[in-house]
mmCIF file of C-alpha atoms in Angstrom:
data_model
loop_
_atom_site.group_PDB
_atom_site.id
_atom_site.type_symbol
_atom_site.label_atom_id
_atom_site.label_comp_id
_atom_site.label_asym_id
_atom_site.label_seq_id
_atom_site.Cartn_x
_atom_site.Cartn_y
_atom_site.Cartn_z
ATOM 1 C CA UNK A 1 -23.466 20.249 34.156
ATOM 2 C CA UNK A 2 -25.032 20.693 30.551
ATOM 3 C CA UNK A 3 -28.771 20.889 30.383
ATOM 4 C CA UNK A 4 -30.051 20.163 27.266
ATOM 5 C CA UNK A 5 -33.498 21.612 25.602
ATOM 6 C CA UNK A 6 -36.300 19.425 25.732
ATOM 7 C CA UNK A 7 -37.244 17.917 22.200
ATOM 8 C CA UNK A 8 -41.326 18.747 22.370
ATOM 9 C CA UNK A 9 -42.372 21.782 22.823
ATOM 10 C CA UNK A 10 -42.998 25.185 20.549
ATOM 11 C CA UNK A 11 -39.586 25.354 18.477
ATOM 12 C CA UNK A 12 -40.927 28.316 16.837
ATOM 13 C CA UNK A 13 -40.832 30.326 19.714
ATOM 14 C CA UNK A 14 -37.096 32.210 20.246
ATOM 15 C CA UNK A 15 -35.629 33.474 23.814
ATOM 16 C CA UNK A 16 -32.362 35.563 23.406
ATOM 17 C CA UNK A 17 -30.662 36.631 26.894
ATOM 18 C CA UNK A 18 -28.108 38.715 27.218
ATOM 19 C CA UNK A 19 -24.747 37.783 29.830
ATOM 20 C CA UNK A 20 -23.444 40.584 31.878
ATOM 21 C CA UNK A 21 -25.896 41.708 34.688
ATOM 22 C CA UNK A 22 -28.963 39.545 32.782
ATOM 23 C CA UNK A 23 -27.903 36.018 33.464
ATOM 24 C CA UNK A 24 -24.932 36.987 35.730
ATOM 25 C CA UNK A 25 -24.940 39.319 38.673
ATOM 26 C CA UNK A 26 -21.965 41.098 37.564
ATOM 27 C CA UNK A 27 -19.766 41.917 34.357
ATOM 28 C CA UNK A 28 -17.348 39.394 33.425
ATOM 29 C CA UNK A 29 -15.256 40.879 30.636
ATOM 30 C CA UNK A 30 -12.630 42.305 32.693
ATOM 31 C CA UNK A 31 -12.447 39.703 35.520
ATOM 32 C CA UNK A 32 -11.414 37.897 32.582
ATOM 33 C CA UNK A 33 -9.561 40.155 30.886
ATOM 34 C CA UNK A 34 -7.321 40.179 34.355
ATOM 35 C CA UNK A 35 -6.925 35.918 34.269
ATOM 36 C CA UNK A 36 -5.018 36.594 30.891
ATOM 37 C CA UNK A 37 -2.359 38.910 32.099
ATOM 38 C CA UNK A 38 -3.671 40.708 35.112
ATOM 39 C CA UNK A 39 -4.865 44.719 35.870
ATOM 40 C CA UNK A 40 -1.353 45.275 34.389
ATOM 41 C CA UNK A 41 -2.155 44.008 31.005
ATOM 42 C CA UNK A 42 -5.276 46.591 30.574
ATOM 43 C CA UNK A 43 -3.045 49.590 31.310
ATOM 44 C CA UNK A 44 -0.563 48.178 28.602
ATOM 45 C CA UNK A 45 -3.652 47.903 26.293
ATOM 46 C CA UNK A 46 -4.725 51.384 26.628
ATOM 47 C CA UNK A 47 -0.715 52.789 26.666
ATOM 48 C CA UNK A 48 -0.297 50.434 23.385
ATOM 49 C CA UNK A 49 -2.237 52.766 20.574
ATOM 50 C CA UNK A 50 -1.836 55.790 22.791
ATOM 51 C CA UNK A 51 -3.654 57.727 19.977
ATOM 52 C CA UNK A 52 -6.803 55.059 20.095
ATOM 53 C CA UNK A 53 -7.276 55.515 23.448
ATOM 54 C CA UNK A 54 -7.595 58.888 23.363
ATOM 55 C CA UNK A 55 -9.792 58.833 20.958
ATOM 56 C CA UNK A 56 -12.028 56.455 22.421
ATOM 57 C CA UNK A 57 -11.805 58.299 25.412
ATOM 58 C CA UNK A 58 -13.295 62.423 23.807
ATOM 59 C CA UNK A 59 -15.803 60.316 21.881
ATOM 60 C CA UNK A 60 -16.862 58.142 25.280
ATOM 61 C CA UNK A 61 -16.668 55.077 22.518
ATOM 62 C CA UNK A 62 -17.179 52.185 23.762
ATOM 63 C CA UNK A 63 -16.498 50.438 21.017
ATOM 64 C CA UNK A 64 -13.986 51.670 20.510
ATOM 65 C CA UNK A 65 -12.187 51.476 23.707
ATOM 66 C CA UNK A 66 -12.946 48.196 24.021
ATOM 67 C CA UNK A 67 -11.034 47.632 20.833
ATOM 68 C CA UNK A 68 -8.132 48.781 21.972
ATOM 69 C CA UNK A 69 -8.171 46.761 25.191
ATOM 70 C CA UNK A 70 -9.438 43.601 24.758
ATOM 71 C CA UNK A 71 -7.623 43.734 21.245
ATOM 72 C CA UNK A 72 -4.368 44.778 23.239
ATOM 73 C CA UNK A 73 -4.911 41.919 26.196
ATOM 74 C CA UNK A 74 -5.798 39.148 22.968
ATOM 75 C CA UNK A 75 -2.757 40.454 20.921
ATOM 76 C CA UNK A 76 0.034 37.833 20.504
ATOM 77 C CA UNK A 77 -2.238 35.088 22.371
ATOM 78 C CA UNK A 78 -2.258 31.430 21.184
ATOM 79 C CA UNK A 79 -5.828 30.737 20.297
ATOM 80 C CA UNK A 80 -5.722 27.484 21.954
ATOM 81 C CA UNK A 81 -4.531 28.683 25.766
ATOM 82 C CA UNK A 82 -6.765 31.522 25.247
ATOM 83 C CA UNK A 83 -9.369 29.175 24.767
ATOM 84 C CA UNK A 84 -8.367 26.940 27.574
ATOM 85 C CA UNK A 85 -8.865 30.115 30.018
ATOM 86 C CA UNK A 86 -12.147 30.501 28.299
ATOM 87 C CA UNK A 87 -13.617 27.242 29.574
ATOM 88 C CA UNK A 88 -12.052 27.313 32.914
ATOM 89 C CA UNK A 89 -13.089 31.258 33.463
ATOM 90 C CA UNK A 90 -17.286 29.468 32.400
ATOM 91 C CA UNK A 91 -17.144 27.253 34.970
ATOM 92 C CA UNK A 92 -16.525 29.979 37.508
ATOM 93 C CA UNK A 93 -19.848 31.626 35.985
ATOM 94 C CA UNK A 94 -21.288 28.328 35.947
ATOM 95 C CA UNK A 95 -21.191 27.572 39.322
ATOM 96 C CA UNK A 96 -21.006 30.991 41.017
ATOM 97 C CA UNK A 97 -21.737 34.087 39.029
ATOM 98 C CA UNK A 98 -25.094 32.896 37.337
ATOM 99 C CA UNK A 99 -28.380 35.107 38.893
ATOM 100 C CA UNK A 100 -30.578 32.199 40.096
ATOM 101 C CA UNK A 101 -33.893 33.985 38.911
ATOM 102 C CA UNK A 102 -32.833 34.045 35.305
ATOM 103 C CA UNK A 103 -31.213 30.336 35.377
ATOM 104 C CA UNK A 104 -35.027 29.196 36.916
ATOM 105 C CA UNK A 105 -36.638 31.594 33.808
ATOM 106 C CA UNK A 106 -34.176 30.043 30.694
ATOM 107 C CA UNK A 107 -35.320 26.652 32.117
ATOM 108 C CA UNK A 108 -38.641 26.917 31.715
ATOM 109 C CA UNK A 109 -37.580 28.148 28.109
ATOM 110 C CA UNK A 110 -35.890 24.804 27.290
ATOM 111 C CA UNK A 111 -38.470 22.908 29.381
ATOM 112 C CA UNK A 112 -41.139 24.573 26.822
ATOM 113 C CA UNK A 113 -38.650 23.347 23.857
ATOM 114 C CA UNK A 114 -37.992 26.843 22.618
ATOM 115 C CA UNK A 115 -35.210 27.921 20.919
ATOM 116 C CA UNK A 116 -32.635 29.820 23.315
ATOM 117 C CA UNK A 117 -29.396 32.038 22.148
ATOM 118 C CA UNK A 118 -27.364 34.345 23.726
ATOM 119 C CA UNK A 119 -26.728 37.648 22.957
ATOM 120 C CA UNK A 120 -24.040 39.544 24.083
ATOM 121 C CA UNK A 121 -21.471 42.040 24.435
ATOM 122 C CA UNK A 122 -19.196 39.297 26.112
ATOM 123 C CA UNK A 123 -16.439 37.811 25.115
ATOM 124 C CA UNK A 124 -16.191 34.509 23.205
ATOM 125 C CA UNK A 125 -13.789 32.769 24.763
ATOM 126 C CA UNK A 126 -15.970 31.716 27.855
ATOM 127 C CA UNK A 127 -19.229 32.613 26.099
ATOM 128 C CA UNK A 128 -19.209 29.532 24.137
ATOM 129 C CA UNK A 129 -18.153 26.833 26.451
ATOM 130 C CA UNK A 130 -21.599 28.546 28.921
ATOM 131 C CA UNK A 131 -23.917 28.630 26.597
ATOM 132 C CA UNK A 132 -22.818 25.057 26.378
ATOM 133 C CA UNK A 133 -23.048 24.260 29.847
ATOM 134 C CA UNK A 134 -26.729 26.035 30.161
ATOM 135 C CA UNK A 135 -28.004 23.525 27.220
ATOM 136 C CA UNK A 136 -28.164 26.706 25.150
ATOM 137 C CA UNK A 137 -28.358 26.677 21.584
ATOM 138 C CA UNK A 138 -26.249 29.138 19.754
ATOM 139 C CA UNK A 139 -23.846 31.895 21.521
ATOM 140 C CA UNK A 140 -23.910 35.295 19.440
ATOM 141 C CA UNK A 141 -20.762 37.362 20.651
ATOM 142 C CA UNK A 142 -18.114 39.917 20.421
ATOM 143 C CA UNK A 143 -15.100 38.259 18.924
ATOM 144 C CA UNK A 144 -11.300 39.011 18.378
ATOM 145 C CA UNK A 145 -9.617 38.177 15.271
ATOM 146 C CA UNK A 146 -7.118 35.743 14.940
ATOM 147 C CA UNK A 147 -4.260 34.123 12.544
ATOM 148 C CA UNK A 148 -2.183 31.010 12.176
ATOM 149 C CA UNK A 149 -3.388 30.221 15.762
ATOM 150 C CA UNK A 150 -2.725 33.737 17.294
ATOM 151 C CA UNK A 151 -4.647 36.379 18.560
ATOM 152 C CA UNK A 152 -4.590 39.992 16.347
ATOM 153 C CA UNK A 153 -5.011 43.573 18.286
ATOM 154 C CA UNK A 154 -8.338 44.382 17.206
ATOM 155 C CA UNK A 155 -12.222 42.614 17.412
ATOM 156 C CA UNK A 156 -13.451 40.691 14.791
ATOM 157 C CA UNK A 157 -15.840 42.626 13.547
ATOM 158 C CA UNK A 158 -18.420 45.568 15.292
ATOM 159 C CA UNK A 159 -18.728 44.982 19.016
ATOM 160 C CA UNK A 160 -22.171 42.929 19.861
ATOM 161 C CA UNK A 161 -23.739 44.898 21.515
ATOM 162 C CA UNK A 162 -26.966 48.276 20.395
ATOM 163 C CA UNK A 163 -27.820 47.743 17.449
ATOM 164 C CA UNK A 164 -25.284 44.981 15.990
ATOM 165 C CA UNK A 165 -26.778 42.744 19.051
ATOM 166 C CA UNK A 166 -30.218 42.916 16.604
ATOM 167 C CA UNK A 167 -28.388 42.410 13.436
ATOM 168 C CA UNK A 168 -26.606 39.064 14.732
ATOM 169 C CA UNK A 169 -29.558 38.517 15.989
ATOM 170 C CA UNK A 170 -31.729 38.460 13.008
ATOM 171 C CA UNK A 171 -28.763 37.348 10.885
ATOM 172 C CA UNK A 172 -29.070 33.621 13.059
ATOM 173 C CA UNK A 173 -33.222 34.306 12.792
ATOM 174 C CA UNK A 174 -32.802 34.424 8.462
ATOM 175 C CA UNK A 175 -30.145 31.199 8.136
ATOM 176 C CA UNK A 176 -32.368 29.263 10.904
ATOM 177 C CA UNK A 177 -35.352 30.005 8.594
ATOM 178 C CA UNK A 178 -37.266 31.209 12.273
ATOM 179 C CA UNK A 179 -38.194 35.020 10.003
ATOM 180 C CA UNK A 180 -41.122 36.290 12.811
ATOM 181 C CA UNK A 181 -41.679 34.020 14.952
ATOM 182 C CA UNK A 182 -41.990 35.172 18.870
ATOM 183 C CA UNK A 183 -39.152 36.558 20.370
ATOM 184 C CA UNK A 184 -38.395 36.805 24.086
ATOM 185 C CA UNK A 185 -35.641 38.590 25.248
ATOM 186 C CA UNK A 186 -33.962 39.480 28.200
ATOM 187 C CA UNK A 187 -31.452 42.470 29.127
ATOM 188 C CA UNK A 188 -30.211 44.725 32.022
ATOM 189 C CA UNK A 189 -28.587 47.881 30.074
ATOM 190 C CA UNK A 190 -28.225 50.507 27.437
ATOM 191 C CA UNK A 191 -26.405 47.757 25.273
ATOM 192 C CA UNK A 192 -29.181 45.896 24.874
ATOM 193 C CA UNK A 193 -32.656 48.081 24.291
ATOM 194 C CA UNK A 194 -32.652 47.476 20.730
ATOM 195 C CA UNK A 195 -32.521 43.848 20.470
ATOM 196 C CA UNK A 196 -35.434 44.487 23.725
ATOM 197 C CA UNK A 197 -37.228 47.105 21.217
ATOM 198 C CA UNK A 198 -37.443 44.345 18.035
ATOM 199 C CA UNK A 199 -38.556 41.802 20.332
ATOM 200 C CA UNK A 200 -42.906 40.758 21.471
ATOM 201 C CA UNK A 201 -41.631 39.606 24.450
ATOM 202 C CA UNK A 202 -38.875 42.685 25.920
ATOM 203 C CA UNK A 203 -38.044 41.651 30.137
ATOM 204 C CA UNK A 204 -36.076 44.016 31.664
ATOM 205 C CA UNK A 205 -34.223 42.457 34.259
ATOM 206 C CA UNK A 206 -32.650 44.995 36.120
ATOM 207 C CA UNK A 207 -33.432 45.772 39.150
ATOM 208 C CA UNK A 208 -36.035 43.072 39.321
ATOM 209 C CA UNK A 209 -36.312 39.320 40.437
ATOM 210 C CA UNK A 210 -37.620 37.570 37.397
ATOM 211 C CA UNK A 211 -40.134 34.839 38.303
ATOM 212 C CA UNK A 212 -39.558 31.825 36.635
ATOM 213 C CA UNK A 213 -42.521 30.784 34.633
ATOM 214 C CA UNK A 214 -43.729 34.464 32.733
ATOM 215 C CA UNK A 215 -46.918 35.954 35.045
ATOM 216 C CA UNK A 216 -49.530 35.779 31.299
ATOM 217 C CA UNK A 217 -48.106 32.499 30.951
ATOM 218 C CA UNK A 218 -49.084 31.773 34.652
ATOM 219 C CA UNK A 219 -52.617 30.048 35.755
#
């Protein structure tokens, strides 16, 4: 069920949320890939381009490895079919994987009329419908290249983690004429540290329970 942001309040404040481990209790990428093609599809993706797989493993390059695995599982699949699977998976995430404390914090931002956005390395196929269900205005996330209604074998642009999160968020802020507005950011991993460092109100959520209303706003 969608929850639309309040029409009143301060629309010149932005709250940016990571997904995996921040809004959710667990990683979502691997379960979705397994839903699409089973565990064997991940092994097949790794074997499909062994030189790239080996290079990513040797360099401990998470972004290149994700390109190999996600691109390989998506390759050749119908965009419409994957998007349908994504919508169904987003319903599962919404119903069973959301952190109650973070959902409450998101609802507080929305009740205040703040602009809310997801900035995540999770995949557009399910992040877009999840954002819609949460009433989040925009999802900035990782996607896979497609042509003629079918997915190709590589990511569409950089993986949306680390410094790329800041790049995507700043581009969205500029497009919305929201430069120099107060930014709240929520994350739980090394891939979120750049976004947190760029925010006025960074909130590290790993290993803690986040209050529904920020303590500095309680009175």
